[in-house]
Amino acid sequence: MDTPSLIVPEKSVFLETFGCQMNESDSERLLGFLRDLGYTRVETPGDADLIILNTCSVRDKAEQKVYSALGRFKHLKEENPGLIIALCGCVAQQEGERLLQRVPYLDLVIGTSNIHRVGQLLEEAGLRNKRVAAISLSGIIDTDEYGSASRTNGLKAFVSIMRGCDNYCSYCIVPYTRGHEVSRDAADIIGEIRRLCLNGVREVMLLGQNVNSYRDKSAGINFVDLLRGVAEIDGIERIRFVTSHPRDLSPALIRLFGEEPKLCRHLHLPVQSGSDPVLQRMRRGYRVDEYLAKVTRLQDLYPDIALTTDIIVGFPGETEEDFERTLTLIRRVGFDNIFSFKYSPRPGTAAADYEPAVPMAEQKKRLAALQALQSKITIKRGRDLVGRVESVLVEGVSKLSGEELTGRTASNRVVNFAAPPEVQGRVIDVLITEAHEHSLRGTYKEWKAYAT
Ligand code: 5AD
Ligand code: SF4
C-alpha cells in the first residue's frame, strides 16, 4: 500500500519588523505559525517566496518608513509573480483595504487581531489568487492565537499578556490600531512561560499596551497575582514588564518590588509631560504631583530602582514654560533613560485638530535640549553604579571585544566583563568598574575562584 507523502515543499519568508516590543512579539508568533506551515526564514528579500512587513504607525515617520520599504519590493514582484507580499501590524489595521488600492503589488493586509489566521490567508492569496484585507478586531483572545510562538534558543523572551488600550490619550493611535483592552487567560500565560522555561528561557518580559491593568476576570486574577504566579515557575529567574500606565500603578504592585526577588527593579513609566495643562489636554488621567508621589514612594522604598519614561515634546499649545516644567521633572526624578519624541499628529485622534501647533524648529530645539539634559543624567546614574556589585544575566560574548562576556543588570543596563565561558546563561555577581553612556564594564566577582 502506498503511504501518503509527508514531504512538504520548503518555502521561505523574509520578515521585517518596525516599532515596539509588541510588534516584535507578534513577529515571533508569525514565525511560529509559518514554521508549522513549512517556512524557513531568510535574510534576503530576493530569496523569499513570502515577504512580510510588520508595521508601526505610532508616529508619521514610522508610517512613512513602511511605504518606502514596500517600494523596495516592487521589482521583486515583477520578476516573480508567485511572490506573496503581506503587510501586518498597525499600518495594516489602520489602512485596511485602502492599502490594497494604494499598492497594487500588495497581496495581503493582516490586521493586529488576525495574525493567527496567516495560514488561511496565505492559502487565499496563493491558491485562489485573491487579495485580502483581514482587519476585524476581536474582543477576545483565543487560546490558539498564542500557541506556537517561534523562539530562538535565547535566554530571554517576550510574552504578550494582553492587547489593546482603552485610555484614548488624545495623541495616540494605539486604541484604533490595537482595539479595546483584552487580557489573555492567566492559565495560558503560565503554560506558555513554563514551556519557554523548558526551552532554556530565564528572563521574561510581559507585554501589553497597558500591562498593569491586566485582569483575567473569569479566574479573578489581577496583574500582581499574575506576576506572583510567574515568579513561582522554577527556572525563571527574572521578570520584567512593559508598558505601565502611571494611573494604574497600584500600591500592591509598588510593594511587590520589595517582596518578589525575581521582579527586576526596573520600571518604564511614561509621563509624557511635566506640565499639568499639557497632561490634561493629552487626557493622561493624572497630574504631575500624583506621578511624583508614586515615583517618590518607589525611590524611597527601593533606592536602586531604575526608572525610564517616554516624553512627547511640542504637543499642541505646549509653551516654553510647559516645556521648562518637563525639564524640571526630568531633573527631579533622575530617570535612567528616557525615550523622547516630537509630537506627530495621527489621523482620527482627538489631538489631530488641536491648536496651536508648535513650529517644527521649536520642537527640534526642545527635543535637543531634553536629550542633552538626559544624557548627562544617564551618565551620572551609570557612574553611581561604579564600585557596586550588580546581578547580571550573562547573555553571551561581547560584540565589542570577543574576549569579554556581556549581559544586563536588573536595571537593564548592558555590562561587559571578563569571565569564564561556562557562566553563560547564569545570573552572576559583577563588580562594576567603569561607566559609559550606553554600557558598563565590570569584573566577575568569583573570577579568582575560577582562576585557581
Ligand atoms: N506623537 C509623538 N509621540 C507619540 N507617542 C505616542 N503617540 C505619539 C504621537 N502622536 C509616544 C508616546 C508613547 C510612545 C510609545 O510613543 O510617548 O508613550
Ligand atoms: Fe496610547 Fe495612552 Fe493607550 Fe499608551 S495609554 S497606548 S499612550 S492611548
Coordinates of C-alpha atoms and ligand atoms in Angstrom, one line a residue:
M1 CA 0.0 0.0 0.0
D2 CA 1.3 3.5 -0.9
T3 CA 1.9 5.7 2.1
P4 CA 0.9 9.3 1.5
S5 CA 3.9 11.6 1.1
L6 CA 4.6 13.8 4.1
I7 CA 7.2 15.8 2.3
V8 CA 6.1 19.5 2.2
P9 CA 8.0 21.7 -0.2
E10 CA 10.3 24.1 1.5
K11 CA 9.2 27.7 1.5
S12 CA 10.9 30.8 2.6
V13 CA 9.9 34.0 4.3
F14 CA 11.5 37.4 4.7
L15 CA 10.2 39.3 7.6
E16 CA 11.0 42.9 8.7
T17 CA 9.7 44.3 12.0
F18 CA 9.2 48.0 12.8
G19 CA 8.1 49.6 16.0
C20 CA 7.6 48.4 19.6
Q21 CA 8.2 45.2 21.5
M22 CA 4.5 44.2 20.9
N23 CA 5.3 44.1 17.2
E24 CA 8.5 42.0 17.9
S25 CA 6.4 39.6 19.9
D26 CA 3.8 39.4 17.1
S27 CA 6.6 38.7 14.6
E28 CA 7.8 35.8 16.8
R29 CA 4.3 34.4 16.7
L30 CA 4.0 34.9 13.0
L31 CA 7.3 33.0 12.5
G32 CA 5.9 30.2 14.7
F33 CA 2.8 29.8 12.6
L34 CA 4.8 30.0 9.4
R35 CA 7.3 27.4 10.7
D36 CA 4.4 25.0 11.2
L37 CA 3.4 25.7 7.6
G38 CA 6.9 24.7 6.3
Y39 CA 8.5 28.1 6.0
T40 CA 12.1 28.9 6.9
R41 CA 13.3 32.5 7.5
V42 CA 15.7 34.1 5.0
E43 CA 17.7 37.3 5.4
T44 CA 17.4 38.5 1.7
P45 CA 14.1 39.5 0.2
G46 CA 15.2 38.3 -3.2
D47 CA 15.4 34.7 -1.8
A48 CA 11.9 34.7 -0.4
D49 CA 8.5 33.2 -1.5
L50 CA 6.8 35.4 1.0
I51 CA 7.7 38.9 2.2
I52 CA 6.1 40.3 5.4
L53 CA 6.4 43.8 6.8
N54 CA 5.2 44.1 10.4
T55 CA 4.5 47.8 10.7
C56 CA 4.1 50.7 13.1
S57 CA 2.0 53.9 12.8
V58 CA 2.6 55.5 16.2
R59 CA 4.3 58.5 14.5
D60 CA 4.2 59.6 10.9
K61 CA 7.9 59.0 10.4
A62 CA 7.4 55.3 11.3
E63 CA 4.5 55.0 8.9
Q64 CA 6.4 56.6 6.0
K65 CA 9.3 54.2 6.5
V66 CA 6.8 51.4 5.8
Y67 CA 5.8 52.8 2.4
S68 CA 9.4 53.3 1.4
A69 CA 10.3 49.8 2.5
L70 CA 7.4 48.4 0.4
G71 CA 8.6 50.3 -2.7
R72 CA 11.9 48.3 -2.5
F73 CA 9.9 45.1 -3.2
K74 CA 8.0 46.2 -6.3
H75 CA 10.6 44.9 -8.8
L76 CA 10.8 41.6 -7.0
K77 CA 7.1 41.0 -7.6
E78 CA 7.5 42.0 -11.3
E79 CA 10.3 39.4 -11.6
N80 CA 8.5 36.7 -9.6
P81 CA 4.7 37.0 -9.9
G82 CA 4.3 34.0 -7.5
L83 CA 5.9 36.0 -4.7
I84 CA 3.4 37.0 -1.9
I85 CA 3.8 40.3 -0.3
A86 CA 1.9 40.9 3.0
L87 CA 1.7 43.8 5.4
C88 CA 0.6 43.4 9.0
G89 CA 0.7 45.4 12.3
C90 CA -0.6 48.9 13.0
V91 CA -0.4 50.4 9.5
A92 CA -2.3 47.3 8.2
Q93 CA -5.0 47.7 10.8
Q94 CA -5.3 51.5 10.3
E95 CA -5.4 51.5 6.5
G96 CA -7.0 48.1 5.7
E97 CA -8.5 47.9 2.1
R98 CA -7.1 51.3 1.2
L99 CA -3.6 49.7 1.2
L100 CA -4.6 47.2 -1.5
Q101 CA -5.8 50.1 -3.6
R102 CA -2.8 52.2 -3.0
V103 CA -0.2 49.4 -3.5
P104 CA -1.2 47.2 -6.5
Y105 CA 1.6 44.6 -5.8
L106 CA 0.5 44.0 -2.2
D107 CA -1.4 40.7 -1.7
L108 CA -2.4 40.6 1.9
V109 CA -3.2 43.0 4.7
I110 CA -3.2 41.3 8.1
G111 CA -4.7 43.3 11.0
T112 CA -3.4 43.1 14.6
S113 CA -6.0 40.6 15.7
N114 CA -5.6 38.3 12.7
I115 CA -2.0 37.1 12.9
H116 CA -3.0 33.5 13.8
R117 CA -5.0 33.4 10.5
V118 CA -1.9 33.8 8.4
G119 CA -2.1 30.2 7.1
Q120 CA -5.6 30.5 5.8
L121 CA -4.9 34.0 4.4
L122 CA -1.8 32.7 2.5
E123 CA -3.9 30.0 1.0
E124 CA -6.4 32.5 -0.3
A125 CA -3.6 34.6 -1.8
G126 CA -1.6 31.7 -3.1
L127 CA -4.1 29.1 -4.3
R128 CA -7.1 31.3 -5.1
N129 CA -5.1 34.3 -6.2
K130 CA -7.2 36.6 -4.0
R131 CA -6.0 39.9 -2.5
V132 CA -7.4 40.1 1.0
A133 CA -7.5 42.6 3.9
A134 CA -8.3 40.9 7.2
I135 CA -8.7 43.6 9.8
S136 CA -11.6 42.5 12.1
L137 CA -10.7 43.5 15.7
S138 CA -11.7 40.7 18.1
G139 CA -12.9 41.4 21.7
I140 CA -11.5 38.0 22.9
I141 CA -8.2 36.2 22.7
D142 CA -8.4 32.6 21.7
T143 CA -6.0 30.1 23.4
D144 CA -4.6 29.1 20.0
E145 CA -3.7 32.6 19.0
Y146 CA -0.6 32.5 21.1
G147 CA 0.0 28.8 20.8
S148 CA 3.1 28.5 18.7
A149 CA 5.5 31.4 19.1
S150 CA 8.8 30.7 17.3
R151 CA 11.6 31.1 19.7
T152 CA 15.3 31.2 19.1
N153 CA 17.2 29.4 21.7
G154 CA 17.5 32.6 23.6
L155 CA 17.6 33.2 27.4
K156 CA 15.0 36.0 27.2
A157 CA 11.5 36.0 25.7
F158 CA 8.7 38.4 25.2
V159 CA 5.3 37.2 26.4
S160 CA 2.2 39.2 25.4
I161 CA -0.3 39.1 28.3
M162 CA -2.9 41.5 27.0
R163 CA -3.5 43.7 24.0
G164 CA -5.3 46.9 23.1
C165 CA -5.9 50.0 25.1
D166 CA -9.0 51.8 26.5
N167 CA -7.3 55.0 27.5
Y168 CA -7.6 57.1 24.4
C169 CA -4.9 59.5 25.2
S170 CA -5.6 62.4 22.8
Y171 CA -2.4 62.0 20.7
C172 CA -2.3 58.2 20.5
I173 CA -3.4 55.9 17.6
V174 CA -3.0 52.6 19.6
P175 CA -6.6 52.3 20.7
Y176 CA -7.6 52.4 17.0
T177 CA -4.9 50.0 15.7
R178 CA -5.0 47.5 18.6
G179 CA -8.6 47.8 19.7
H180 CA -10.1 47.5 23.2
E181 CA -8.1 46.1 26.1
V182 CA -8.3 42.3 26.2
S183 CA -6.4 40.1 28.6
R184 CA -5.2 36.5 28.0
D185 CA -6.2 33.7 30.3
A186 CA -3.7 33.5 33.2
A187 CA -3.5 29.7 32.8
D188 CA -2.5 30.1 29.1
I189 CA 0.2 32.6 30.0
I190 CA 1.6 30.5 32.8
G191 CA 1.6 27.4 30.4
E192 CA 3.5 29.4 27.7
I193 CA 6.1 30.6 30.2
R194 CA 6.6 27.0 31.6
R195 CA 7.2 25.8 28.0
L196 CA 9.6 28.7 27.4
C197 CA 11.5 27.8 30.6
L198 CA 11.9 24.2 29.5
N199 CA 13.5 25.6 26.3
G200 CA 16.0 27.5 28.3
V201 CA 14.4 30.9 28.8
R202 CA 15.4 32.5 32.1
E203 CA 14.0 36.0 31.7
V204 CA 10.5 37.0 30.6
M205 CA 9.3 40.4 29.6
L206 CA 5.5 40.6 30.0
L207 CA 4.0 42.8 27.3
G208 CA 0.8 44.9 27.0
Q209 CA 0.0 48.4 25.9
N210 CA -1.3 48.9 29.4
V211 CA 0.2 46.0 31.2
N212 CA -0.7 46.9 34.8
S213 CA -4.4 46.9 34.0
Y214 CA -4.2 43.2 33.2
R215 CA -7.1 41.2 34.6
D216 CA -8.3 37.6 34.0
K217 CA -11.9 38.2 35.1
S218 CA -13.1 34.6 34.9
A219 CA -10.2 33.4 37.1
G220 CA -10.2 36.5 39.4
I221 CA -6.5 37.2 38.7
N222 CA -5.1 40.7 38.5
F223 CA -1.6 41.8 37.4
V224 CA 0.1 41.4 40.8
D225 CA -1.4 37.8 41.1
L226 CA -0.1 37.0 37.7
L227 CA 3.4 38.2 38.5
R228 CA 3.4 36.1 41.6
G229 CA 2.3 33.1 39.6
V230 CA 5.1 33.6 37.0
A231 CA 7.6 34.0 39.8
E232 CA 6.7 30.6 41.1
I233 CA 7.9 28.9 37.9
D234 CA 11.2 27.2 38.8
G235 CA 13.9 28.2 36.3
I236 CA 12.5 31.6 35.5
E237 CA 15.0 33.9 37.2
R238 CA 13.9 37.4 36.1
I239 CA 10.6 39.1 35.3
R240 CA 10.1 42.5 33.6
F241 CA 7.0 44.1 32.2
V242 CA 6.2 47.0 29.9
T243 CA 4.3 49.4 29.5
S244 CA 2.7 50.6 32.7
H245 CA 0.2 53.5 32.9
P246 CA 1.1 55.7 35.9
R247 CA -2.6 55.9 37.0
D248 CA -2.8 52.1 37.2
L249 CA 0.4 51.7 39.3
S250 CA -1.2 50.2 42.4
P251 CA 0.2 50.2 46.0
A252 CA 0.2 46.4 45.8
L253 CA 2.4 46.5 42.6
I254 CA 4.8 49.0 44.3
R255 CA 5.1 46.6 47.3
L256 CA 5.7 43.7 45.1
F257 CA 9.1 45.1 44.1
G258 CA 10.1 44.5 47.7
E259 CA 8.5 41.1 48.1
E260 CA 9.4 39.3 44.9
P261 CA 13.2 39.0 44.2
K262 CA 12.6 37.8 40.7
L263 CA 10.9 41.0 39.8
C264 CA 13.6 43.3 38.3
R265 CA 13.7 46.7 39.9
H266 CA 13.2 48.4 36.6
L267 CA 10.1 50.3 35.7
H268 CA 9.1 52.0 32.5
L269 CA 6.6 54.6 33.5
P270 CA 5.7 57.0 30.7
V271 CA 4.9 60.5 32.0
Q272 CA 4.7 62.3 28.6
S273 CA 4.9 65.8 30.0
G274 CA 5.9 67.6 33.2
S275 CA 3.1 70.2 32.9
D276 CA -0.5 69.8 34.2
P277 CA -2.3 71.7 31.5
V278 CA -0.5 69.6 28.8
L279 CA -1.2 66.4 30.6
Q280 CA -4.9 67.4 30.8
R281 CA -5.0 68.1 27.1
M282 CA -3.3 64.8 26.5
R283 CA -6.0 63.1 28.6
R284 CA -3.5 61.2 30.6
G285 CA -5.7 61.0 33.8
Y286 CA -3.1 62.1 36.3
R287 CA -1.3 65.3 37.5
V288 CA 2.4 65.8 37.9
D289 CA 2.2 65.7 41.7
E290 CA 0.3 62.4 41.5
Y291 CA 3.0 61.0 39.3
L292 CA 5.8 62.3 41.5
A293 CA 4.1 60.9 44.6
K294 CA 4.3 57.3 43.2
V295 CA 7.8 57.8 41.9
T296 CA 9.0 59.2 45.3
R297 CA 7.4 56.2 47.1
L298 CA 9.3 53.8 44.7
Q299 CA 12.6 55.6 45.1
D300 CA 12.2 55.8 48.9
L301 CA 11.5 52.1 49.2
Y302 CA 14.0 50.9 46.6
P303 CA 16.9 53.3 46.2
D304 CA 18.3 51.0 43.5
I305 CA 15.2 51.1 41.2
A306 CA 15.8 52.2 37.6
L307 CA 13.1 54.3 36.2
T308 CA 12.6 55.1 32.5
T309 CA 10.0 57.2 30.8
D310 CA 8.6 58.5 27.5
I311 CA 8.2 62.2 26.7
I312 CA 6.5 64.0 23.9
V313 CA 7.8 67.5 23.1
G314 CA 5.9 70.1 21.1
F315 CA 2.4 68.8 21.9
P316 CA -0.1 71.5 20.5
G317 CA -0.2 74.5 22.8
E318 CA 3.0 73.5 24.7
T319 CA 4.5 76.8 25.9
E320 CA 8.2 77.4 26.8
E321 CA 7.0 77.3 30.4
D322 CA 5.3 73.9 30.0
F323 CA 8.5 72.6 28.5
E324 CA 10.6 74.0 31.3
R325 CA 8.3 72.1 33.7
T326 CA 9.1 68.9 31.9
L327 CA 12.9 69.6 32.3
T328 CA 12.3 70.2 36.0
L329 CA 10.5 66.9 36.3
I330 CA 13.3 65.1 34.5
R331 CA 15.9 66.6 36.9
R332 CA 13.8 65.8 39.9
V333 CA 13.2 62.1 39.1
G334 CA 16.7 61.3 37.7
F335 CA 15.5 58.7 35.1
D336 CA 18.0 56.1 34.0
N337 CA 16.9 56.8 30.5
I338 CA 14.1 58.5 28.5
F339 CA 12.6 57.9 25.1
S340 CA 11.7 61.3 23.7
F341 CA 9.7 62.1 20.6
K342 CA 8.5 65.2 18.7
Y343 CA 4.7 65.3 18.6
S344 CA 3.3 63.8 15.4
P345 CA -0.4 64.3 14.6
R346 CA -2.2 61.0 14.0
P347 CA -5.3 60.7 11.8
G348 CA -8.5 60.2 13.7
T349 CA -7.1 61.0 17.2
A350 CA -8.6 63.9 19.3
A351 CA -5.4 66.0 19.2
A352 CA -5.1 65.9 15.4
D353 CA -7.2 69.1 15.4
Y354 CA -5.6 70.8 18.4
E355 CA -4.0 74.2 18.0
P356 CA -1.7 76.0 18.0
A357 CA 0.9 73.7 16.6
V358 CA 4.4 74.2 17.9
P359 CA 6.7 75.1 15.0
M360 CA 8.9 72.3 13.8
A361 CA 12.1 74.3 14.5
E362 CA 11.0 74.9 18.1
Q363 CA 10.1 71.2 18.5
K364 CA 13.6 70.2 17.4
K365 CA 15.2 72.7 19.8
R366 CA 13.2 71.3 22.7
L367 CA 14.0 67.7 21.8
A368 CA 17.7 68.5 21.6
A369 CA 17.6 70.3 25.0
L370 CA 15.8 67.4 26.6
Q371 CA 18.1 64.8 25.2
A372 CA 21.2 66.8 26.2
L373 CA 19.9 67.0 29.8
Q374 CA 19.0 63.3 30.0
S375 CA 22.3 62.3 28.5
K376 CA 24.1 63.9 31.5
I377 CA 21.7 62.2 33.9
T378 CA 22.2 58.8 32.3
I379 CA 26.0 59.1 32.6
K380 CA 25.8 60.3 36.2
R381 CA 23.5 57.4 37.1
G382 CA 25.9 55.0 35.4
R383 CA 28.8 56.4 37.4
D384 CA 26.8 55.9 40.6
L385 CA 27.0 52.2 39.9
V386 CA 30.8 52.1 39.8
G387 CA 32.0 50.2 42.9
R388 CA 28.7 48.4 43.3
V389 CA 28.0 44.7 42.8
E390 CA 25.2 44.1 40.3
S391 CA 23.5 40.8 39.4
V392 CA 23.9 40.2 35.7
L393 CA 22.2 37.6 33.4
V394 CA 25.1 36.5 31.2
E395 CA 23.8 36.6 27.6
G396 CA 26.9 35.7 25.5
V397 CA 30.1 37.0 24.1
S398 CA 30.5 40.8 23.8
K399 CA 30.2 42.2 20.3
L400 CA 32.8 44.9 21.1
S401 CA 35.5 42.5 22.4
G402 CA 35.2 38.8 21.6
E403 CA 37.2 38.1 24.8
E404 CA 34.6 39.5 27.1
L405 CA 31.1 38.3 28.0
T406 CA 28.1 40.5 28.0
G407 CA 24.8 40.7 29.9
R408 CA 22.3 43.1 31.6
T409 CA 21.9 44.2 35.1
A410 CA 18.4 44.1 36.8
S411 CA 18.1 47.8 35.8
N412 CA 18.6 46.7 32.2
R413 CA 22.0 48.3 31.6
V414 CA 24.5 46.4 29.3
V415 CA 27.6 45.2 31.1
N416 CA 30.8 43.8 29.5
F417 CA 33.2 41.8 31.7
A418 CA 35.8 39.1 31.7
A419 CA 34.6 35.8 32.9
P420 CA 34.9 32.1 32.1
P421 CA 32.6 30.9 29.3
E422 CA 30.7 28.5 31.5
V423 CA 28.9 31.3 33.3
Q424 CA 26.9 32.0 30.1
G425 CA 23.2 31.6 30.8
R426 CA 23.6 32.2 34.5
V427 CA 22.8 35.1 36.8
I428 CA 26.1 36.1 38.4
D429 CA 27.5 39.0 40.5
V430 CA 29.6 41.5 38.7
L431 CA 31.6 44.4 40.3
I432 CA 31.1 47.5 38.2
T433 CA 34.3 49.2 37.4
E434 CA 33.6 51.7 34.6
A435 CA 30.5 53.5 33.3
H436 CA 29.9 54.8 29.7
E437 CA 26.7 56.3 28.4
H438 CA 25.5 53.1 26.7
S439 CA 27.3 50.4 28.7
L440 CA 29.1 49.5 31.9
R441 CA 32.3 47.4 32.4
G442 CA 32.9 45.2 35.3
T443 CA 34.7 42.2 36.7
Y444 CA 33.2 38.9 37.6
K445 CA 33.2 38.6 41.4
E446 CA 34.2 34.9 41.6
W447 CA 36.7 35.1 38.8
K448 CA 39.5 34.3 41.3
A449 CA 37.8 31.1 42.3
Y450 CA 37.9 30.0 38.6
A451 CA 41.5 31.1 38.1
T452 CA 42.8 28.9 40.9
Ligands
5AD1 N1 3.4 61.7 18.6 C1 4.6 61.5 19.2 N2 4.8 60.6 20.1 C2 3.9 59.7 20.3 N3 3.8 58.6 21.1 C3 2.6 58.0 21.0 N4 1.8 58.7 20.1 C4 2.6 59.8 19.7 C5 2.4 60.8 18.8 N5 1.2 61.0 18.2 C6 4.9 58.2 22.0 C7 4.4 58.2 23.5 C8 4.3 56.8 23.8 C9 5.4 56.2 23.0 C10 5.2 54.7 22.7 O1 5.2 56.9 21.7 O2 5.5 58.8 24.2 O3 4.5 56.5 25.2
SF4_2 FE1 -1.6 55.2 23.7 FE2 -2.3 56.3 26.0 FE3 -3.0 53.7 25.5 FE4 -0.5 54.3 26.0 S1 -2.2 54.5 27.4 S2 -1.2 53.0 24.3 S3 -0.3 56.4 25.1 S4 -3.7 55.6 24.4

